[in-house]
């Protein structure tokens, strides 16, 4: 069945009507899932296998038949491990219908269909009895219900229901136990993702609104590859604390709970951030451990296993507070059935009333800024070097009689332009909430000369800007709807819509943008798109086939957005600007194409192409949303932290030796009517 769905085009701003199959969401969910990453996670798979073998052996030693309940079976891999380890029967529960179908194909292909029953339900809907989904209760519970925050996928309610209804008392569980760890740190880098910092502009100090400083921030966890945050970027204020453990072999509660850990501050500083991760003990003795600890906790960091389906968590305290070396502190973690949050107190302040307050004080944004600005956006606004580039560019183009219009979401550019002396400054905001956030900034700094307008560029009239013409049109450009780097070309469409309101010699800032590319070898990110074939001895090719069908379904040859600072890679070619977009002119009517080739200068395994935009504010000031420094002699890359780059993965990696005379041949076409960039790549001999 085909339907037409209205979707806002992130580049053109137009409402596009897209014909879609009812299966579209399923296909995209599969194509962009982390199943390949999990199947390639040998450490995870091996630890599960060891834990399952040990649990099956313990039940057999009691003279019992081994009946497995596998909740969240995915590909059925853990169920097949259980039968290989000697289990008698397995009930494998998978709520996602296409995945349940794939699991059915996989268990059949591996010869287990007579002893594995795939149940396409949520586990809380599964029934036990003669007419139920399960004929009997299980005595071994295997689960993979975890996310970066451990409980964010509903693990606790699922365990709670399973113990009440689906498994026998005293059952074995794999994993047996989870333990959550946390460390209190001071970090200017990480704290910049949570709070707006003061900004110096032309001798003036721009301060954040008081409501923003008092706000506890967004409630959601900040999950990142903490291994890529250098230990030099933070100062530990206390030891690594064991916050709480959950024994999955016993009844589990999803009720609101709190746990505290007391310690002595090992150094003084500003308590701002909590770094957190967890371990899984696969057996009761804790001898089989799967840890999420970042690589810098290892004596040999390169030995740390890589995974993207489970990362590490960063939590921001509701307010920063000073601590002194030797001070006694109490770190408290609270959790409901889906999320965690932290608070810091002195032990003397801990009372039943304070515990109740901690439980009820889950972070919730009250200032609106944390609803308008994402964490990377906070970091971008707090990036001093980036701010200096925009201020320098504005200073070079502004005059006393300048009438400025800013087109960016939740931007400080109108504030900068006013401080730098523009006669009139207007800012277009896409929503009432973002308008109100910038109004708070204006009020906190007693700025009266900036007028914010909540409307689209094509709605703006000369009356809205006092009957005058725009002399400076400016943008970062930043838009909350942008996913891929070139979606920010929405500014070009805004500039075109505003052409009739601008002076003939109006300044456009940025004046242009260039799309850049480099061929790369990823250290680990390639795993998320790599075929699996066999996994721990089991044939999982039906999963590969389903993913490939999903990739071919619609968005088969498109780039994906990824924050490459979290995913190390080596450049195998030089970087190259392959398309230029001239913002001083209106969007062209006809497609714009670019073809060429980029020679390999290093040997390696080329997994794909990294793509990003650079914005040329003036003839001598540019800002990169991709590479922010030269590529090293070994090919190492440093990427901008606050924007995602585009990654075009090849279906198969290309092997290239150091002395090979080959190049990446590329073809790009920008379709103005669609606001999209089509691309294709191949290898050719030189």
XYZ file of C-alpha atoms in Angstrom:
686
model
C 0.000 0.000 0.000
C 1.329 3.432 -0.988
C 0.629 6.654 0.884
C 1.675 10.282 0.436
C 3.393 11.911 3.392
C 4.051 15.624 3.771
C 7.613 16.361 4.891
C 9.396 19.665 5.319
C 12.425 19.724 3.035
C 15.376 20.670 5.300
C 17.219 22.440 2.453
C 14.524 24.235 0.471
C 12.097 24.757 3.353
C 9.236 23.603 1.122
C 6.673 20.972 2.057
C 7.361 17.927 -0.100
C 4.764 15.226 -0.679
C 6.578 11.923 -0.715
C 5.080 8.635 -1.883
C 5.939 5.932 0.608
C 5.176 2.306 1.204
C 3.706 1.368 4.555
C 6.879 -0.737 4.987
C 9.143 2.346 4.715
C 9.621 2.896 8.439
C 10.421 -0.785 8.975
C 13.015 -0.760 6.220
C 14.676 2.401 7.505
C 14.658 1.093 11.069
C 16.508 -2.007 9.921
C 18.895 -0.173 7.614
C 19.955 2.289 10.327
C 19.897 -0.124 13.282
C 22.895 -1.246 15.306
C 22.443 -4.964 14.644
C 25.626 -5.123 12.549
C 27.534 -3.333 15.275
C 26.302 -5.835 17.883
C 27.038 -8.839 15.699
C 30.563 -7.528 15.091
C 31.071 -6.964 18.844
C 33.115 -10.101 19.521
C 33.761 -9.191 23.165
C 30.020 -8.885 23.860
C 29.202 -12.092 22.000
C 31.972 -14.119 23.625
C 31.044 -12.945 27.131
C 27.385 -13.806 26.519
C 28.380 -17.236 25.189
C 30.541 -17.928 28.235
C 27.770 -16.812 30.585
C 25.135 -18.887 28.780
C 27.280 -22.030 28.829
C 27.882 -21.589 32.561
C 24.168 -21.000 33.313
C 23.065 -24.031 31.275
C 25.642 -26.173 33.061
C 24.397 -25.045 36.477
C 20.792 -25.971 35.644
C 21.823 -29.341 34.185
C 23.827 -30.035 37.334
C 20.555 -29.736 39.251
C 19.058 -32.441 37.029
C 16.566 -30.082 35.378
C 15.632 -29.577 31.750
C 16.933 -26.226 30.540
C 14.150 -23.957 29.287
C 15.360 -20.610 28.016
C 13.502 -17.310 27.800
C 15.403 -14.911 25.523
C 13.863 -11.410 25.698
C 14.846 -9.080 22.873
C 16.282 -11.880 20.770
C 17.073 -9.750 17.714
C 18.758 -12.119 15.256
C 18.246 -15.100 17.565
C 21.988 -15.322 18.173
C 21.782 -15.766 21.965
C 19.044 -18.392 21.633
C 21.217 -20.406 19.244
C 24.126 -20.087 21.656
C 21.915 -21.502 24.413
C 20.915 -24.568 22.383
C 24.505 -25.145 21.325
C 25.420 -25.027 25.022
C 22.941 -27.832 25.725
C 19.612 -26.103 26.456
C 16.487 -28.151 25.683
C 14.163 -25.458 24.365
C 14.113 -21.703 23.903
C 11.341 -19.103 23.752
C 12.758 -16.115 21.866
C 10.771 -12.886 22.191
C 11.155 -10.049 19.667
C 8.647 -7.191 19.447
C 9.895 -5.704 16.131
C 8.087 -7.638 13.402
C 10.688 -7.463 10.582
C 13.388 -8.450 13.052
C 11.279 -11.373 14.300
C 10.933 -12.528 10.685
C 14.706 -12.301 10.235
C 15.263 -14.275 13.443
C 12.900 -16.980 12.177
C 14.894 -17.261 8.944
C 18.194 -17.360 10.825
C 17.185 -20.104 13.287
C 15.775 -22.163 10.396
C 18.969 -21.707 8.367
C 21.008 -22.941 11.328
C 18.757 -25.947 11.984
C 17.216 -24.787 15.279
C 13.606 -24.114 14.222
C 12.310 -27.192 16.080
C 13.727 -26.006 19.412
C 13.465 -22.208 19.166
C 10.059 -20.578 19.130
C 10.076 -16.967 17.923
C 7.382 -14.933 19.678
C 6.627 -11.626 17.953
C 5.352 -9.722 20.991
C 6.491 -7.397 23.706
C 7.597 -9.597 26.586
C 4.995 -8.054 28.890
C 2.296 -9.424 26.554
C 3.653 -12.975 26.552
C 1.502 -15.584 28.283
C 2.299 -18.970 29.853
C 0.032 -22.034 29.816
C -1.441 -24.751 27.579
C -2.894 -22.136 25.226
C -0.239 -19.491 25.839
C 2.871 -18.397 23.994
C 5.017 -20.455 26.382
C 4.015 -23.934 27.508
C 5.935 -23.583 30.749
C 7.983 -21.053 32.675
C 11.672 -20.775 31.903
C 14.486 -21.505 34.318
C 17.131 -19.517 32.429
C 16.507 -15.868 31.538
C 18.678 -14.403 28.783
C 18.240 -10.757 27.879
C 19.803 -8.005 25.858
C 17.568 -5.096 26.836
C 20.215 -2.508 27.575
C 21.153 0.853 26.169
C 23.949 3.282 26.997
C 22.078 4.295 30.163
C 21.491 0.600 31.006
C 17.754 0.960 31.692
C 16.666 3.297 28.882
C 15.040 0.592 26.748
C 12.674 -0.457 29.537
C 14.840 -3.202 31.012
C 13.486 -2.844 34.544
C 9.742 -3.186 33.708
C 10.552 -6.115 31.411
C 12.541 -7.901 34.129
C 9.878 -7.113 36.703
C 7.163 -8.686 34.551
C 9.322 -11.666 33.591
C 10.039 -12.589 37.209
C 6.366 -12.260 38.107
C 5.001 -14.199 35.154
C 7.491 -15.907 32.837
C 10.362 -17.478 34.807
C 10.646 -19.784 37.780
C 11.741 -18.616 41.187
C 15.495 -19.048 41.565
C 16.088 -18.956 37.817
C 19.503 -18.376 36.313
C 20.003 -15.075 34.491
C 22.462 -14.056 31.791
C 23.646 -11.444 32.423
C 23.488 -12.165 36.135
C 24.136 -8.656 37.385
C 24.716 -5.078 36.203
C 26.717 -2.482 38.124
C 26.635 1.269 37.453
C 29.752 3.392 38.073
C 30.156 7.153 38.189
C 32.893 9.750 38.624
C 32.521 13.423 39.490
C 34.646 15.723 37.312
C 35.270 19.318 36.369
C 35.368 19.873 32.616
C 35.155 23.133 30.718
C 34.630 21.181 27.503
C 31.769 19.008 28.738
C 30.128 21.763 30.791
C 30.039 23.916 27.649
C 27.480 21.436 26.294
C 25.087 22.201 29.154
C 25.268 25.915 29.964
C 25.746 29.132 28.027
C 29.032 30.796 28.955
C 29.774 34.556 28.989
C 31.065 35.932 25.675
C 33.453 38.840 25.155
C 32.526 41.047 22.179
C 34.336 44.339 21.509
C 35.097 44.802 25.185
C 31.504 44.044 26.177
C 30.719 40.982 28.264
C 27.637 39.148 27.047
C 26.206 37.173 29.968
C 23.716 34.288 29.898
C 20.191 34.878 31.197
C 19.828 34.080 34.919
C 17.056 31.579 34.127
C 19.474 29.567 31.980
C 22.112 29.454 34.727
C 19.538 28.264 37.267
C 18.047 25.644 34.951
C 18.781 21.965 35.585
C 18.871 21.401 31.828
C 17.597 18.651 29.565
C 16.446 15.418 31.200
C 17.889 13.082 28.571
C 21.282 11.467 28.947
C 24.224 12.671 26.870
C 25.613 9.466 25.360
C 28.965 9.692 23.617
C 32.100 7.725 22.816
C 33.834 8.831 26.003
C 37.015 7.124 24.831
C 37.406 10.045 22.412
C 37.272 12.639 25.202
C 40.868 13.050 26.314
C 41.525 12.737 30.065
C 43.253 16.111 29.652
C 39.779 17.557 29.035
C 38.571 16.940 32.579
C 39.790 16.868 36.173
C 38.525 14.036 38.406
C 37.290 15.461 41.703
C 36.702 12.071 43.290
C 37.299 8.361 42.767
C 35.268 6.092 40.525
C 32.211 5.251 42.633
C 30.087 2.124 42.548
C 26.573 3.594 42.524
C 24.280 0.545 42.471
C 23.861 -3.006 41.190
C 20.871 -4.946 39.869
C 20.694 -8.738 40.345
C 18.722 -10.000 37.351
C 18.312 -13.507 38.776
C 15.976 -12.159 41.451
C 12.746 -10.129 41.283
C 13.487 -6.639 39.962
C 11.611 -3.458 40.806
C 10.989 -0.625 38.366
C 9.941 1.721 41.191
C 11.617 5.084 41.760
C 14.862 4.556 43.700
C 17.956 6.440 44.850
C 21.475 5.325 45.771
C 24.330 7.336 47.270
C 28.085 6.965 47.381
C 30.182 8.937 49.871
C 33.796 9.873 49.186
C 36.461 12.456 49.946
C 37.274 14.959 47.191
C 40.716 14.142 45.828
C 41.162 17.624 44.370
C 39.445 21.000 44.485
C 37.512 22.515 41.617
C 34.066 23.043 40.150
C 31.785 20.018 40.391
C 29.945 20.076 37.071
C 29.738 16.731 35.338
C 29.292 13.040 36.165
C 30.861 10.444 33.860
C 29.108 7.097 34.027
C 29.206 3.593 32.589
C 28.269 0.065 33.598
C 29.506 -3.509 33.688
C 27.683 -6.777 33.127
C 28.638 -9.787 35.244
C 27.597 -12.741 33.111
C 27.862 -15.211 36.011
C 27.198 -15.041 39.787
C 30.910 -15.113 40.672
C 31.697 -12.074 38.515
C 34.435 -13.914 36.642
C 32.909 -13.178 33.200
C 32.666 -9.392 32.853
C 31.590 -7.288 29.893
C 32.513 -3.683 30.653
C 31.541 -0.392 29.030
C 34.497 1.428 30.582
C 36.191 3.931 28.223
C 39.534 3.010 26.731
C 41.541 5.408 28.899
C 40.689 3.284 31.973
C 42.636 0.377 30.440
C 46.348 -0.112 31.020
C 46.501 -0.789 27.276
C 43.840 1.508 25.748
C 44.091 -0.107 22.317
C 42.851 -3.366 23.844
C 39.500 -1.836 24.794
C 36.613 -3.304 22.753
C 34.746 -0.867 20.528
C 30.961 -0.704 20.366
C 28.428 1.881 19.287
C 25.240 0.238 20.543
C 26.504 0.770 24.113
C 28.618 3.827 24.837
C 29.192 5.907 27.971
C 27.006 8.515 29.634
C 27.617 12.125 30.610
C 25.289 13.681 33.174
C 25.277 17.362 34.073
C 24.651 18.426 37.650
C 21.665 20.782 38.088
C 24.084 23.544 39.142
C 27.851 23.615 39.377
C 29.341 24.010 42.848
C 32.796 24.467 44.253
C 34.479 21.656 46.173
C 37.713 21.681 48.132
C 40.317 18.952 48.365
C 39.557 16.683 51.309
C 35.900 17.691 51.488
C 33.439 14.909 52.229
C 30.881 14.553 49.461
C 27.896 12.364 48.670
C 26.971 11.629 45.068
C 23.382 10.480 44.639
C 21.896 8.759 41.607
C 18.140 8.435 41.189
C 16.294 6.424 38.597
C 12.778 5.720 37.501
C 11.963 2.863 35.149
C 13.729 4.438 32.155
C 16.354 7.038 33.125
C 18.962 8.169 35.660
C 19.895 11.546 37.148
C 22.536 12.714 39.626
C 22.888 15.245 42.443
C 25.722 16.201 44.804
C 25.549 16.961 48.517
C 27.613 16.963 51.663
C 26.920 13.894 53.861
C 25.625 16.217 56.602
C 22.961 17.485 54.193
C 21.595 14.011 53.551
C 18.267 13.584 55.298
C 15.086 11.683 54.421
C 13.730 14.989 53.148
C 16.749 15.558 50.897
C 16.443 12.031 49.498
C 12.785 12.655 48.718
C 13.732 15.922 47.035
C 16.425 14.186 44.967
C 13.940 11.579 43.794
C 11.474 14.233 42.702
C 14.060 16.547 41.115
C 14.549 14.838 37.788
C 16.121 17.474 35.494
C 13.553 19.424 33.555
C 14.258 22.485 31.441
C 12.529 25.583 32.809
C 14.405 28.199 30.761
C 13.500 26.878 27.272
C 17.122 27.193 26.117
C 17.759 23.473 26.637
C 14.706 22.745 24.500
C 15.866 25.060 21.703
C 19.612 24.361 21.774
C 20.914 20.808 21.581
C 24.054 19.934 23.511
C 26.272 20.238 20.409
C 24.616 23.604 19.765
C 25.479 24.784 23.280
C 29.050 23.739 22.572
C 29.039 25.631 19.297
C 27.711 28.819 20.889
C 30.403 28.521 23.579
C 33.216 27.945 21.066
C 35.356 31.064 21.574
C 37.431 30.616 18.427
C 34.321 30.249 16.308
C 32.739 33.296 17.935
C 35.891 35.331 17.249
C 35.658 34.414 13.558
C 32.078 35.653 13.291
C 32.786 38.812 15.298
C 35.843 39.603 13.158
C 33.858 39.049 9.966
C 30.983 41.230 11.172
C 33.362 43.992 12.277
C 34.847 44.068 8.778
C 31.509 44.514 6.977
C 29.353 46.577 9.367
C 28.930 50.337 9.066
C 27.123 52.813 11.281
C 24.161 52.866 8.887
C 23.950 49.075 8.430
C 20.547 47.420 8.569
C 21.204 43.785 9.397
C 18.983 40.759 9.082
C 19.999 37.439 10.641
C 18.631 34.139 9.352
C 19.600 31.320 11.728
C 17.803 29.421 14.469
C 18.488 30.588 18.018
C 21.515 32.605 16.912
C 23.566 35.232 18.779
C 24.587 36.974 15.539
C 21.929 39.720 15.950
C 23.335 40.439 19.423
C 26.897 40.598 18.077
C 25.859 42.925 15.244
C 24.173 45.310 17.675
C 27.186 45.392 20.022
C 29.442 46.080 17.019
C 27.440 49.187 16.151
C 24.901 48.305 13.438
C 22.130 50.919 13.128
C 19.279 48.400 13.082
C 19.288 44.661 13.610
C 16.515 42.193 12.894
C 16.529 38.454 13.451
C 14.252 35.858 11.891
C 13.412 32.997 14.233
C 11.680 29.813 13.151
C 9.728 29.321 16.386
C 8.294 31.257 19.276
C 10.420 29.313 21.719
C 13.737 30.141 20.035
C 12.623 33.769 19.766
C 11.905 33.842 23.492
C 15.320 32.374 24.318
C 17.149 35.099 22.385
C 14.844 37.684 23.972
C 16.047 36.430 27.367
C 19.636 37.033 26.243
C 18.734 40.556 25.121
C 16.979 41.312 28.402
C 19.804 39.900 30.537
C 22.233 42.252 28.772
C 19.890 45.287 28.615
C 20.008 45.322 24.793
C 17.171 47.264 23.195
C 18.253 47.624 19.568
C 17.457 44.128 18.250
C 14.021 43.151 16.948
C 13.179 39.470 16.569
C 10.553 38.347 14.067
C 8.838 34.986 14.178
C 8.203 34.353 10.480
C 9.593 32.682 7.394
C 11.785 34.675 4.993
C 9.149 34.513 2.258
C 6.665 36.206 4.636
C 8.901 39.175 5.404
C 7.898 42.548 3.942
C 9.623 45.907 3.877
C 7.165 47.163 6.490
C 8.492 44.522 8.901
C 11.962 46.083 8.707
C 10.896 49.722 8.996
C 10.445 50.370 5.287
C 14.177 50.167 4.591
C 16.362 47.746 2.686
C 18.715 45.111 4.077
C 22.370 46.050 3.779
C 23.821 43.010 5.592
C 22.212 39.570 5.406
C 23.929 37.227 7.825
C 23.728 33.633 8.996
C 25.942 31.106 10.755
C 24.193 29.216 9.038
C 22.499 26.960 11.587
C 19.046 25.407 11.344
C 17.555 22.898 13.734
C 16.075 20.865 10.865
C 19.476 20.212 9.274
C 20.811 16.661 9.433
C 23.349 16.445 6.612
C 25.958 19.182 6.069
C 24.372 20.576 2.895
C 20.977 20.990 4.533
C 22.328 24.326 5.786
C 22.022 25.496 2.169
C 18.549 26.457 3.349
C 20.227 29.847 3.906
C 20.706 30.102 0.141
C 16.970 29.652 -0.394
C 16.263 32.237 2.311
C 18.664 34.653 0.607
C 16.836 34.086 -2.689
C 13.418 34.724 -1.082
C 14.752 37.971 0.445
C 16.397 39.289 -2.741
C 13.707 41.935 -3.269
C 14.279 43.416 0.193
C 18.049 43.829 -0.121
C 20.124 46.766 -1.302
C 21.803 46.159 -4.703
C 25.248 46.017 -3.074
C 24.131 44.218 0.091
C 26.714 42.153 1.953
C 25.975 38.439 2.296
C 27.702 36.736 5.218
C 28.768 34.023 4.617
C 29.412 34.967 1.014
C 29.763 31.339 -0.089
C 30.155 27.766 1.062
C 32.173 24.861 -0.264
C 31.471 21.148 -0.007
C 34.589 19.133 0.808
C 35.405 15.440 0.597
C 38.141 13.048 1.671
C 38.371 9.265 1.291
C 38.824 7.613 4.692
C 39.617 4.393 6.489
C 37.610 4.145 9.692
C 39.107 2.616 12.780
C 35.758 1.175 13.887
C 32.733 2.967 12.429
C 32.758 0.684 9.371
C 31.310 -2.067 11.572
C 27.842 -0.492 11.625
C 27.423 -1.140 7.881
C 29.611 -4.225 7.420
C 28.033 -7.566 6.403
C 28.112 -10.192 9.143
C 27.889 -13.501 7.241
C 28.738 -15.728 10.175
C 28.830 -14.670 13.797
C 30.426 -16.817 16.515
C 29.989 -19.824 14.200
C 26.331 -19.169 13.294
C 25.095 -18.254 9.821
C 23.358 -14.862 10.038
C 23.307 -14.058 6.310
C 19.493 -13.550 6.346
C 20.211 -10.478 8.478
C 22.686 -9.205 5.872
C 20.157 -9.823 3.107
C 17.433 -7.983 4.979
C 19.688 -5.011 5.705
C 20.753 -4.869 2.058
C 17.113 -4.962 0.920
C 16.408 -2.156 3.362
C 19.312 -0.087 2.066
C 18.136 -0.662 -1.503
C 14.519 0.134 -0.599
C 14.848 3.863 -0.981
C 17.771 5.718 0.557
C 20.265 3.250 -0.842
C 23.059 5.536 -2.035
C 22.922 8.449 0.329
C 25.294 9.811 2.911
C 24.555 9.495 6.617
C 25.192 12.086 9.357
C 27.833 11.130 11.950
C 29.832 13.175 14.510
C 33.239 12.089 13.248
C 35.155 13.440 16.257
C 33.786 10.372 18.065
C 34.907 7.973 15.315
C 38.629 8.084 14.445
C 39.600 7.671 10.825
C 42.623 8.004 8.533
C 42.545 10.107 5.398
C 43.734 8.080 2.405
C 43.538 11.043 0.022
C 43.964 14.756 0.413
C 40.843 16.748 1.236
C 39.310 18.624 -1.650
C 36.641 21.284 -2.206
C 34.426 19.784 -4.869
C 31.439 22.171 -5.058
C 31.041 25.902 -4.388
C 27.762 27.622 -3.573
C 27.798 31.378 -4.230
C 25.430 33.047 -1.769
C 25.923 36.453 -3.394
C 23.759 35.082 -6.226
C 20.288 33.553 -6.031
C 19.790 29.784 -6.161
C 20.203 28.736 -9.817
C 17.359 27.178 -11.766
C 19.425 24.423 -13.359
C 21.356 21.601 -11.676
C 24.993 22.188 -10.804
C 27.438 19.319 -11.348
C 31.005 18.534 -10.411
C 33.151 15.609 -11.545
C 36.754 14.726 -10.970
C 39.112 12.374 -9.195
C 41.167 12.343 -6.012
C 44.339 10.201 -5.957
C 45.122 7.925 -3.038
C 48.256 9.094 -1.220
C 48.281 6.396 1.494
C 47.601 2.704 1.547
C 44.718 1.356 3.572
C 41.190 0.025 3.551
C 38.905 2.726 2.208
C 35.473 2.424 3.815
C 33.888 5.545 2.374
C 33.886 9.292 1.862
C 33.667 11.940 4.584
C 31.839 15.122 3.519
C 31.483 18.526 5.159
C 30.815 22.202 4.511
C 33.075 25.185 5.000
C 31.535 28.650 5.198
C 33.443 31.615 3.805
C 32.291 34.557 5.900
C 34.484 37.049 4.059
C 37.330 36.712 1.558
C 39.787 35.914 4.358
C 37.681 34.419 7.196
C 36.236 30.899 6.965
C 34.624 28.497 9.409
C 34.801 24.745 8.896
C 32.096 22.331 9.994
C 34.405 19.421 9.207
C 38.181 19.210 9.299
C 39.529 21.878 11.655
C 43.220 21.342 11.105
C 45.652 19.877 8.606
C 45.667 16.129 8.061
C 48.681 14.601 9.804
C 51.475 12.823 7.954
C 49.932 9.508 9.019
C 46.482 10.623 7.826
C 44.936 11.397 11.236
C 42.042 13.848 11.126
C 40.687 16.363 13.653
C 36.978 17.050 13.243
C 34.690 19.849 14.418
C 32.847 18.638 17.529
C 29.631 20.594 17.163
C 28.375 19.631 13.719
C 27.801 16.232 12.168
C 29.612 15.389 8.981
C 28.273 13.274 6.130
C 29.584 9.751 5.535
C 29.023 7.868 2.304
C 29.745 4.193 2.999
C 30.846 1.985 0.130
C 29.064 -1.344 -0.271
C 32.464 -3.020 -0.005
C 35.711 -1.425 1.243
C 38.417 -0.709 -1.309
C 41.881 -2.075 -0.562
C 44.700 0.229 -1.630
C 48.439 -0.372 -1.245
C 50.950 2.401 -0.580
C 52.347 2.244 -4.112
C 49.039 1.820 -5.967
C 48.360 4.443 -8.624
C 44.599 4.707 -8.232
C 42.109 7.454 -7.453
C 38.575 7.957 -6.262
C 36.483 9.160 -9.163
C 33.511 11.268 -8.045
C 30.388 12.816 -9.508
C 28.181 15.296 -7.613
C 24.974 16.964 -8.798
C 23.130 19.613 -6.816
C 19.427 19.633 -7.720
C 18.057 23.105 -6.823
C 14.440 22.023 -7.126
C 15.012 19.258 -4.588
C 17.691 20.892 -2.461
C 19.533 17.589 -2.637
C 22.989 16.450 -3.711
C 23.294 13.207 -5.649
C 26.685 11.557 -5.588
C 28.499 8.578 -7.003
C 32.008 7.189 -6.607
C 34.242 4.621 -8.257
C 37.891 3.594 -8.345
C 40.002 4.222 -11.424
C 43.622 3.600 -12.326
C 45.868 6.605 -12.931
